[in-house]
Short mmCIF file of C-alpha atoms and ligand atoms in Angstrom, two decimals:
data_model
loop_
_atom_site.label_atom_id
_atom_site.label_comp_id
_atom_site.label_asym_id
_atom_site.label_seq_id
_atom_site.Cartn_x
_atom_site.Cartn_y
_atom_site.Cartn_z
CA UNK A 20 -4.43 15.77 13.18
CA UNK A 21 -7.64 15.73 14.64
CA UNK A 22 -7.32 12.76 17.38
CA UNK A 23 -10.58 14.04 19.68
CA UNK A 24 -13.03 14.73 16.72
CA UNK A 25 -11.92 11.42 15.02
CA UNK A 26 -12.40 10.10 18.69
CA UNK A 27 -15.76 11.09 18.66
CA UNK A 28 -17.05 9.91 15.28
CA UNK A 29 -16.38 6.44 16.09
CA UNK A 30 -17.74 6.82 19.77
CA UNK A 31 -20.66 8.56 18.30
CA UNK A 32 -21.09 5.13 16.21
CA UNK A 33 -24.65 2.88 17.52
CA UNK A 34 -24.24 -0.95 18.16
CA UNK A 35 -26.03 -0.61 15.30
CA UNK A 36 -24.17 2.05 13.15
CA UNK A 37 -23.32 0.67 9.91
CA UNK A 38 -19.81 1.15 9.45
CA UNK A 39 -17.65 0.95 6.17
CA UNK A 40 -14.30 0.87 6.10
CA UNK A 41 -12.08 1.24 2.56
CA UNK A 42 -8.89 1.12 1.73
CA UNK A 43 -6.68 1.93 -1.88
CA UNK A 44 -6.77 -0.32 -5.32
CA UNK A 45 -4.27 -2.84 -5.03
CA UNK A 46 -4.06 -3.02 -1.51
CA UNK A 47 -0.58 -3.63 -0.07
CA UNK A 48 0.11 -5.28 3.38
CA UNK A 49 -0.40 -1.53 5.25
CA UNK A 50 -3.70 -0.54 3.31
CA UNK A 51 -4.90 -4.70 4.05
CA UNK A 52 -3.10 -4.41 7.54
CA UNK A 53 -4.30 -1.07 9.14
CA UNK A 54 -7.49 -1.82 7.67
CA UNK A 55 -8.70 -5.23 9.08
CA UNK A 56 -7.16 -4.40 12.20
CA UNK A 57 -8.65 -1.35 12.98
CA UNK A 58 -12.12 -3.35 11.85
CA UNK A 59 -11.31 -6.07 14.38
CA UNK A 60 -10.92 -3.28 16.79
CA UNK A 61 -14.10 -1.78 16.15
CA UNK A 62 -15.15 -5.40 16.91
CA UNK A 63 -13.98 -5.53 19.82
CA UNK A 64 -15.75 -2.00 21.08
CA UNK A 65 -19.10 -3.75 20.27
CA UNK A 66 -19.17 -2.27 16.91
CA UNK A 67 -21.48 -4.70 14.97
CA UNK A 68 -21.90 -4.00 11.34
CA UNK A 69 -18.32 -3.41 10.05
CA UNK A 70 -17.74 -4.25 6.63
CA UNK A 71 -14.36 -3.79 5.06
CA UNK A 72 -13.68 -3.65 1.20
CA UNK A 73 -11.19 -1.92 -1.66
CA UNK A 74 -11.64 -0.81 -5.55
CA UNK A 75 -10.65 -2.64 -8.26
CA UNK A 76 -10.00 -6.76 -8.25
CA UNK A 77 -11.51 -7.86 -5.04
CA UNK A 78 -8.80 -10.71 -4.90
CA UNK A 79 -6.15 -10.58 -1.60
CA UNK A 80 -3.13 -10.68 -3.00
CA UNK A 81 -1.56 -14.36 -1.92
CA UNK A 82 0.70 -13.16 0.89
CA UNK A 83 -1.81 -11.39 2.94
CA UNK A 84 -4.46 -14.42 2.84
CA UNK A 85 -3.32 -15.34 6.44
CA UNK A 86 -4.35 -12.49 7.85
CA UNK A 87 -6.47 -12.33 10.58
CA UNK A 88 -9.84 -10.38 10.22
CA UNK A 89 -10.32 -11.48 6.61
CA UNK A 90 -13.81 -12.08 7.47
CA UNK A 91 -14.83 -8.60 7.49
CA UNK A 92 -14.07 -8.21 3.77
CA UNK A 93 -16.92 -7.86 0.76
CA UNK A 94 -17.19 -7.38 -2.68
CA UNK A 95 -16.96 -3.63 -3.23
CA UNK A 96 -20.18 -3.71 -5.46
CA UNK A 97 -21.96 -6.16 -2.16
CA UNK A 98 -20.70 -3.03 0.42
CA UNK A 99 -22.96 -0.77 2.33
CA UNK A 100 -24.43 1.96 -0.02
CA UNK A 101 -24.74 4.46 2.48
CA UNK A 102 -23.36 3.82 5.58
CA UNK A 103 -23.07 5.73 9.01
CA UNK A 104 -19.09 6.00 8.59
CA UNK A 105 -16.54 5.26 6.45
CA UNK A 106 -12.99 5.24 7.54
CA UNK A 107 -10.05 5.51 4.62
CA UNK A 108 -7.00 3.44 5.04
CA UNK A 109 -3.74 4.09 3.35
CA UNK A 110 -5.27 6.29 0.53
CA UNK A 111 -3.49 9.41 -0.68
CA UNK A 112 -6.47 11.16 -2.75
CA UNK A 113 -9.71 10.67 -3.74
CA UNK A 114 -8.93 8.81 -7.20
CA UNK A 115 -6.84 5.87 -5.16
CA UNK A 116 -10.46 4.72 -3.78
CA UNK A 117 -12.12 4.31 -6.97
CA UNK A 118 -15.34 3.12 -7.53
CA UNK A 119 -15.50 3.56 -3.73
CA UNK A 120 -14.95 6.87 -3.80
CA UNK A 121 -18.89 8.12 -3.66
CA UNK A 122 -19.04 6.85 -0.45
CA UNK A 123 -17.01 9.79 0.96
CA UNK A 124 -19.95 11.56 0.11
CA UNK A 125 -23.09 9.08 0.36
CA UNK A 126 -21.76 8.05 4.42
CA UNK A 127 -22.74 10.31 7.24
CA UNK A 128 -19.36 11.14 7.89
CA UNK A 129 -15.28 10.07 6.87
CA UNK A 130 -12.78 9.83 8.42
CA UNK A 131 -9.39 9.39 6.89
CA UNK A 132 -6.19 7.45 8.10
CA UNK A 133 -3.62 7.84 6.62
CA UNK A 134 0.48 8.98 5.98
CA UNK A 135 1.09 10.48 2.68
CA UNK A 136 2.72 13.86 2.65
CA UNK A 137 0.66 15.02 -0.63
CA UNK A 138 -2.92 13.62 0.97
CA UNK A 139 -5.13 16.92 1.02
CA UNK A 140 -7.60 15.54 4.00
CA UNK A 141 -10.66 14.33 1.91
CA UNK A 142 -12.36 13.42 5.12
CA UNK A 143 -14.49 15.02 7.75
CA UNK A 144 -11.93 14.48 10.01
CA UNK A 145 -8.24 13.67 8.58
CA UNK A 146 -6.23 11.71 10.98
CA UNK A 147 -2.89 12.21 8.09
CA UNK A 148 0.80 11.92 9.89
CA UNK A 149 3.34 12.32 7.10
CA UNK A 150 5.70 11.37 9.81
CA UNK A 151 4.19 7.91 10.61
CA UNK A 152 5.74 4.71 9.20
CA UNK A 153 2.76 3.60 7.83
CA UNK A 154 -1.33 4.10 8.10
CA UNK A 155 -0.93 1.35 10.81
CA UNK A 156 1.07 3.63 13.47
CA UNK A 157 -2.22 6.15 12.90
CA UNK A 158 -4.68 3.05 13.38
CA UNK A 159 -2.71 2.14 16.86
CA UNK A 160 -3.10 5.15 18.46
CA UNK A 161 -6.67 5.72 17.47
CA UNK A 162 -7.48 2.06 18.86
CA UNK A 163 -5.80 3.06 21.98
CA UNK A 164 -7.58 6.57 22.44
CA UNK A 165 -11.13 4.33 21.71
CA UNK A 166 -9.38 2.02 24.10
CA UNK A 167 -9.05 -1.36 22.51
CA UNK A 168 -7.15 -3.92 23.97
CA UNK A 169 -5.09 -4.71 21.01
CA UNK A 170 -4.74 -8.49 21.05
CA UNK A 171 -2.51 -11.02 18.79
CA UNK A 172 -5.36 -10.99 15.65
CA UNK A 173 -5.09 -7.42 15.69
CA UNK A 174 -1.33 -7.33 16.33
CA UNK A 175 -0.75 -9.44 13.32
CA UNK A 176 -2.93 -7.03 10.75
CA UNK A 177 -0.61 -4.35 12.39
CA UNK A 178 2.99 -5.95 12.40
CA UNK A 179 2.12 -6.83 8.66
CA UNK A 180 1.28 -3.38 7.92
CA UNK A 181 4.65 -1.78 9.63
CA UNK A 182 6.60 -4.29 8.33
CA UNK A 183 5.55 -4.25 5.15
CA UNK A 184 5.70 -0.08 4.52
CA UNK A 185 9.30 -0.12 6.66
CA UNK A 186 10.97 -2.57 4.00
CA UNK A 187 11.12 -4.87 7.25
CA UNK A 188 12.42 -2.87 9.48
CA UNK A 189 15.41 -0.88 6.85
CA UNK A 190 13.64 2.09 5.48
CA UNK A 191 14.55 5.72 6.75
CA UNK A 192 10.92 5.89 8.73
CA UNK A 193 12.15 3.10 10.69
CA UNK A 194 11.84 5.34 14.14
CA UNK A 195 12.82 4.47 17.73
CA UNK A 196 8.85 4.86 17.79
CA UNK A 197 8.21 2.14 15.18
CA UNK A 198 10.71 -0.56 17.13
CA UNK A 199 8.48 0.31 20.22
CA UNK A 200 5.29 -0.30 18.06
CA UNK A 201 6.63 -3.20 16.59
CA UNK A 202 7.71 -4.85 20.70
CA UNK A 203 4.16 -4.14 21.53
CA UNK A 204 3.11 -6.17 18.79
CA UNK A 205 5.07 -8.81 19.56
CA UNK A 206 4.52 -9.15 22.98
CA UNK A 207 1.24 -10.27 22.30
CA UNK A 208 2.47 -13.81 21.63
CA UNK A 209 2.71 -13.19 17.36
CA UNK A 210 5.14 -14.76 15.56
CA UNK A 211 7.40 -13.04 13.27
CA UNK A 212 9.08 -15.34 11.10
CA UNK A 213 6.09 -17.16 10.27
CA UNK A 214 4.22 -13.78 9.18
CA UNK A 215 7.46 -12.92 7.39
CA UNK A 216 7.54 -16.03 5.98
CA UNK A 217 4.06 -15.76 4.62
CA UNK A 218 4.19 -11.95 3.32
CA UNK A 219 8.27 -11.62 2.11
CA UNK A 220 9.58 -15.02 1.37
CA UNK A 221 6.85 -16.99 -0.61
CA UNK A 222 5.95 -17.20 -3.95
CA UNK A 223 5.35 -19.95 -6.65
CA UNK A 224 7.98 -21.29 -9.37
CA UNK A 225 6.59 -19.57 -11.88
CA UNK A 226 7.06 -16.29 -10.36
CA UNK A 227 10.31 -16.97 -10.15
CA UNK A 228 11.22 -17.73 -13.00
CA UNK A 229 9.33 -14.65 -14.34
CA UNK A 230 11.32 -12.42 -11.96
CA UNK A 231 14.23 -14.14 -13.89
CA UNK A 232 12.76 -13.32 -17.30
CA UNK A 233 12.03 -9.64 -16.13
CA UNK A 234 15.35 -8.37 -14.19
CA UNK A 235 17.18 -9.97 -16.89
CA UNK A 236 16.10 -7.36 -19.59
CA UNK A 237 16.17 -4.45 -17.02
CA UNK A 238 18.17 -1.11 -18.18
CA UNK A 239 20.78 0.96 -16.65
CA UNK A 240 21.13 4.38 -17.71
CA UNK A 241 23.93 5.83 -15.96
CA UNK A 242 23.95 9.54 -17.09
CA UNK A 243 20.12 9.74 -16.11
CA UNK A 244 19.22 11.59 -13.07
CA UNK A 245 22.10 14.24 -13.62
CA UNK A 246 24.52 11.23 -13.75
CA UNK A 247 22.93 9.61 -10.39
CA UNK A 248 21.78 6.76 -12.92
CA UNK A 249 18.25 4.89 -13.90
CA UNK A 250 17.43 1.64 -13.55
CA UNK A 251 14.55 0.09 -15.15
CA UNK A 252 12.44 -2.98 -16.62
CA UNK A 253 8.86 -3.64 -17.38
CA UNK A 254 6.63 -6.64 -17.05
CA UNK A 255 3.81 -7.10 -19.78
CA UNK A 256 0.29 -8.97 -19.54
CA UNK A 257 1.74 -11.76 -21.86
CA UNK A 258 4.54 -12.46 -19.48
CA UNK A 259 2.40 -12.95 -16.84
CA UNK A 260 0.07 -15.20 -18.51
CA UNK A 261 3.06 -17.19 -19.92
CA UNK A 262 4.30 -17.76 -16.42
CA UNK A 263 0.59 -18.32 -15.18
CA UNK A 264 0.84 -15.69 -12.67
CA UNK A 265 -1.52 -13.21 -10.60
CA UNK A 266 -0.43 -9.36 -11.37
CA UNK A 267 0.45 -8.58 -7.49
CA UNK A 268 3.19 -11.43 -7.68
CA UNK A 269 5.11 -8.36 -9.63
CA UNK A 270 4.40 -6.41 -6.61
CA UNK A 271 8.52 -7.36 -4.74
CA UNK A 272 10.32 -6.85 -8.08
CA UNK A 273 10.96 -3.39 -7.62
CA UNK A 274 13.05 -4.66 -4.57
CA UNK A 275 15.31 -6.86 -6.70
CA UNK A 276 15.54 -4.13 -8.93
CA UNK A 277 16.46 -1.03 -6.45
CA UNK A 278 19.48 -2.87 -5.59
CA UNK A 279 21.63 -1.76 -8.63
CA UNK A 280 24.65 -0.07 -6.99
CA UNK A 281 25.08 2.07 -9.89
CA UNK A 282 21.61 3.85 -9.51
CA UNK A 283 19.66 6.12 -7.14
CA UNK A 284 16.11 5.41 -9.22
CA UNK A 285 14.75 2.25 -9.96
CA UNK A 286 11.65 1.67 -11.77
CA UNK A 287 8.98 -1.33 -12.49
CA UNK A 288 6.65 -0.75 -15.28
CA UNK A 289 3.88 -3.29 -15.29
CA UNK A 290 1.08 -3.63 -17.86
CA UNK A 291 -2.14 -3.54 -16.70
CA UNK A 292 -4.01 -3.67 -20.13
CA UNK A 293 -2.92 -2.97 -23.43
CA UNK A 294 -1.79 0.74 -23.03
CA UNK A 295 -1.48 0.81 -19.90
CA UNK A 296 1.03 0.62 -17.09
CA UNK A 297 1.36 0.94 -13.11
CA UNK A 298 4.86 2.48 -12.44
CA UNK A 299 6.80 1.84 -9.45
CA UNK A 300 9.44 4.03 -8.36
CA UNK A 301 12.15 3.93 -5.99
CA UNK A 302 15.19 6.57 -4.95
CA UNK A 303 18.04 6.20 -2.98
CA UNK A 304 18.03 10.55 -2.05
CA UNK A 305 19.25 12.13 -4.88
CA UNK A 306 15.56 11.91 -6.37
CA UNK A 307 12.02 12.92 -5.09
CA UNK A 308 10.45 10.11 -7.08
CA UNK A 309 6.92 11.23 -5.28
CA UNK A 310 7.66 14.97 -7.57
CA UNK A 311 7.60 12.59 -10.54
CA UNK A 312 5.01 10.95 -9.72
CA UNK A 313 2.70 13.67 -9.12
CA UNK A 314 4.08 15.49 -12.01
CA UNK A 315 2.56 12.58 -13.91
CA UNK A 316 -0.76 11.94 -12.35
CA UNK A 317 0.17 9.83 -9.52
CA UNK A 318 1.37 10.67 -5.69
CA UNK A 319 3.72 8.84 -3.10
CA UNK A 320 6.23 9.24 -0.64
CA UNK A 321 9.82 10.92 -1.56
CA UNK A 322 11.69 7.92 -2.00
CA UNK A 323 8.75 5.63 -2.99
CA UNK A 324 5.82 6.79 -5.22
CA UNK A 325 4.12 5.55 -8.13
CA UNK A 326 1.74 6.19 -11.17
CA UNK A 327 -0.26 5.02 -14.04
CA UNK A 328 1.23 5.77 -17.53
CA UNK A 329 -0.02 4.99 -21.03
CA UNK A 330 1.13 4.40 -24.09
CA UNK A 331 4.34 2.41 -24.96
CA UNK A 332 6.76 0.96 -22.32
CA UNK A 333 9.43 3.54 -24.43
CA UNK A 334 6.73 6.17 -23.84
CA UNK A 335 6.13 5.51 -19.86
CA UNK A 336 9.58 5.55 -19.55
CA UNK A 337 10.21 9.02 -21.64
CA UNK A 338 8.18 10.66 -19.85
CA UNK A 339 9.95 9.31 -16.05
CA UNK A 340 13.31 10.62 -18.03
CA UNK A 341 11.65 13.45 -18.84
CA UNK A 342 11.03 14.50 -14.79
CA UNK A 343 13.95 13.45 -13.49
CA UNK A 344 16.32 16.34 -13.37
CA UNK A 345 13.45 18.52 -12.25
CA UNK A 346 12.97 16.30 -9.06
CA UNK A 347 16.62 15.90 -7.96
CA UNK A 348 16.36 16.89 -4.00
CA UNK A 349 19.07 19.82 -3.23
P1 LIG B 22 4.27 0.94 -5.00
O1 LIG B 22 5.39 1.20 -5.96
O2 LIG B 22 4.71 0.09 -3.86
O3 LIG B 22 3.04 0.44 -5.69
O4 LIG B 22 3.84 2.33 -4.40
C1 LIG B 22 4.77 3.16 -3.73
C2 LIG B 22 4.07 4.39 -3.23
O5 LIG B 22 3.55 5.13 -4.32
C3 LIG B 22 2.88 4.10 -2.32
O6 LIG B 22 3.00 4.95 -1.20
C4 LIG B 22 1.67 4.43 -3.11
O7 LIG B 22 0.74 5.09 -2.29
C5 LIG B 22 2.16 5.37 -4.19
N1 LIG B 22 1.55 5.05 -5.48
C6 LIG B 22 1.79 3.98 -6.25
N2 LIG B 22 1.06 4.01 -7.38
C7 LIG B 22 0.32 5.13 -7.33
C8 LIG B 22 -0.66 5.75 -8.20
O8 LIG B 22 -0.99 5.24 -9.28
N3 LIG B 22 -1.20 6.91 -7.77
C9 LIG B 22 -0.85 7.49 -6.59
N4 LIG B 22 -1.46 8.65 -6.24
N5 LIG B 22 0.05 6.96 -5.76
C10 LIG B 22 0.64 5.80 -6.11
MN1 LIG B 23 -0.19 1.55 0.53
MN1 LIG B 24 1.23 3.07 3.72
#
């Protein structure tokens, strides 16, 4: 990682510099959290054209419309054309940005922030840490090498972002170094159960009851996985609209569904349109779900990673099977 160069291309930003930052389609609480806090940052160094913006539906999913900084975000098709800089949040390739992808190219320079093992450094400058938490561990330090003071609006974007990537706190990258992070945070006066309130533990009746509707036609398939098991279920357009719900409300239920004691891989198929389906995928360590994913067009980390499958729901979830035994770690 290239801290002084990356250093530089934000110092070598005007007042005036335009700057653009982006983040990856469907933006979760570390692409939305690294993101507008790094923007307020800029902000705060005097930084006076940011705009911030992601691919795709340019609705916030419901549990990150508290956050602070949500001011800086426009339509992707209303953001800066060619800007000075454009800094990448989150994103493991190129195809996670987009219709925002020709900015790498149209901007003066990139710079990319970011965590994913598989992310080939699509920037000028690639500030990627494989061993960081989340995106938002990268966008602290950089804010402290520019040195911004980060204060409670900023905190929150961040805390959101670790929390959300850590599982709260419970996944493996959960480092002495991401408690420390996480005290900073908090020392600036932000309040935790509130935020966790607002991100983990809210959602409208009728995704409940969908969440009831989908885990209760999910499959166990014990002698997948060279007998380590497979969980799965799926989630279809119609049972959204039935439920009148938003498609990020199917964002947790890969959390209800990883708990199944009796497998290491859990998966959440979700429609997207007709023939098409965003796959979630979860292991427990017997499984590099991230060698699955990639083997079928999508990327991750090793025990979460993801993809976009077509066809049938029977046909998505062939084709998982199908990978399985190939990607079992040792
Ligand atoms: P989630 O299941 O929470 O959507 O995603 C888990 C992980 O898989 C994230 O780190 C995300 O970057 C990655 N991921 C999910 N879907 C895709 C996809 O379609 N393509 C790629 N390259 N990565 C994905
Ligand atoms: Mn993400
Ligand atoms: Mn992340």
């Amino acid at each position: 990682a290239d801290w002084a160069a990356a250093e530089a291309l934000v110092r070598a930003l005007p007042p005036t510099g335009r700057t653009l930052l982006i983040c990856h389609v469907n933006p979760d609480g570390d692409a939305l959290g690294s993101m507008l806090g790094f923007g307020l940052g800029l902000r705060q160094l005097g930084v006076r054209d940011v705009q911030a913006t992601f691919p795709g539906p340019p609705e916030v999913p419901e549990p990150f419309r508290g956050l602070p900084g949500l001011d800086l975000l426009v339509p992707a098709d209303a953001a800066e054309p060619a800007p000075d800089l454009v800094i990448c949040f989150d994103a493991a390739s190129v195809s996670r940005l987009g219709d925002l992808a020709g900015r790498l190219s149209t901007a003066g320079a990139a710079l990319v922030l970011d965590h994913h093992a598989s992310n080939p450094g699509f920037g000028t400058v690639n500030l990627v840490d494989p061993g960081a938490a989340a995106t938002s561990v990268v966008a602290e330090q950089l804010l402290a090498r520019l040195g911004v003071v980060v204060d409670s609006a900023i905190a929150e974007c961040l805390y959101v972002a670790l929390t959300t990537d850590t599982g709260s706190f419970r996944f493996e990258a959960t480092t002495p170094a991401v408690h420390q992070m996480a005290a900073r945070l908090l020392a600036t006066g932000i309040s935790p159960g509130d935020i966790s309130r607002r991100v983990f533990d809210t959602r409208p009746f009728g995704a409940v009851r969908l969440f009831g509707e989908v885990l209760g036609r999910a499959r166990l398939e014990s002698s997948a996985a060279g007998g380590r098991g497979l969980v799965w279920t799926f989630a279809t357009l119609d049972d959204l609209a039935r439920h009148d719900q938003r498609p990020y409300v199917l964002e947790a239920l890969i959390d209800s569904v990883r708990c199944t004691a009796e497998a290491d891989v859990s998966c959440v198929v979700k429609q997207t349109r007709p023939a098409e389906w965003a796959v979630s995928m979860r292991s427990k360590g017997a499984v590099d779900v991230s060698r699955v994913a990639v083997a079928l067009g999508g990327g991750g980390h090793t025990f979460a990673a993801g993809f976009t499958g077509r066809g049938s729901v029977e046909q998505v979830v062939d084709s998982i099977r199908g990978q399985l035994d190939a990607a079992l770690i040792g």
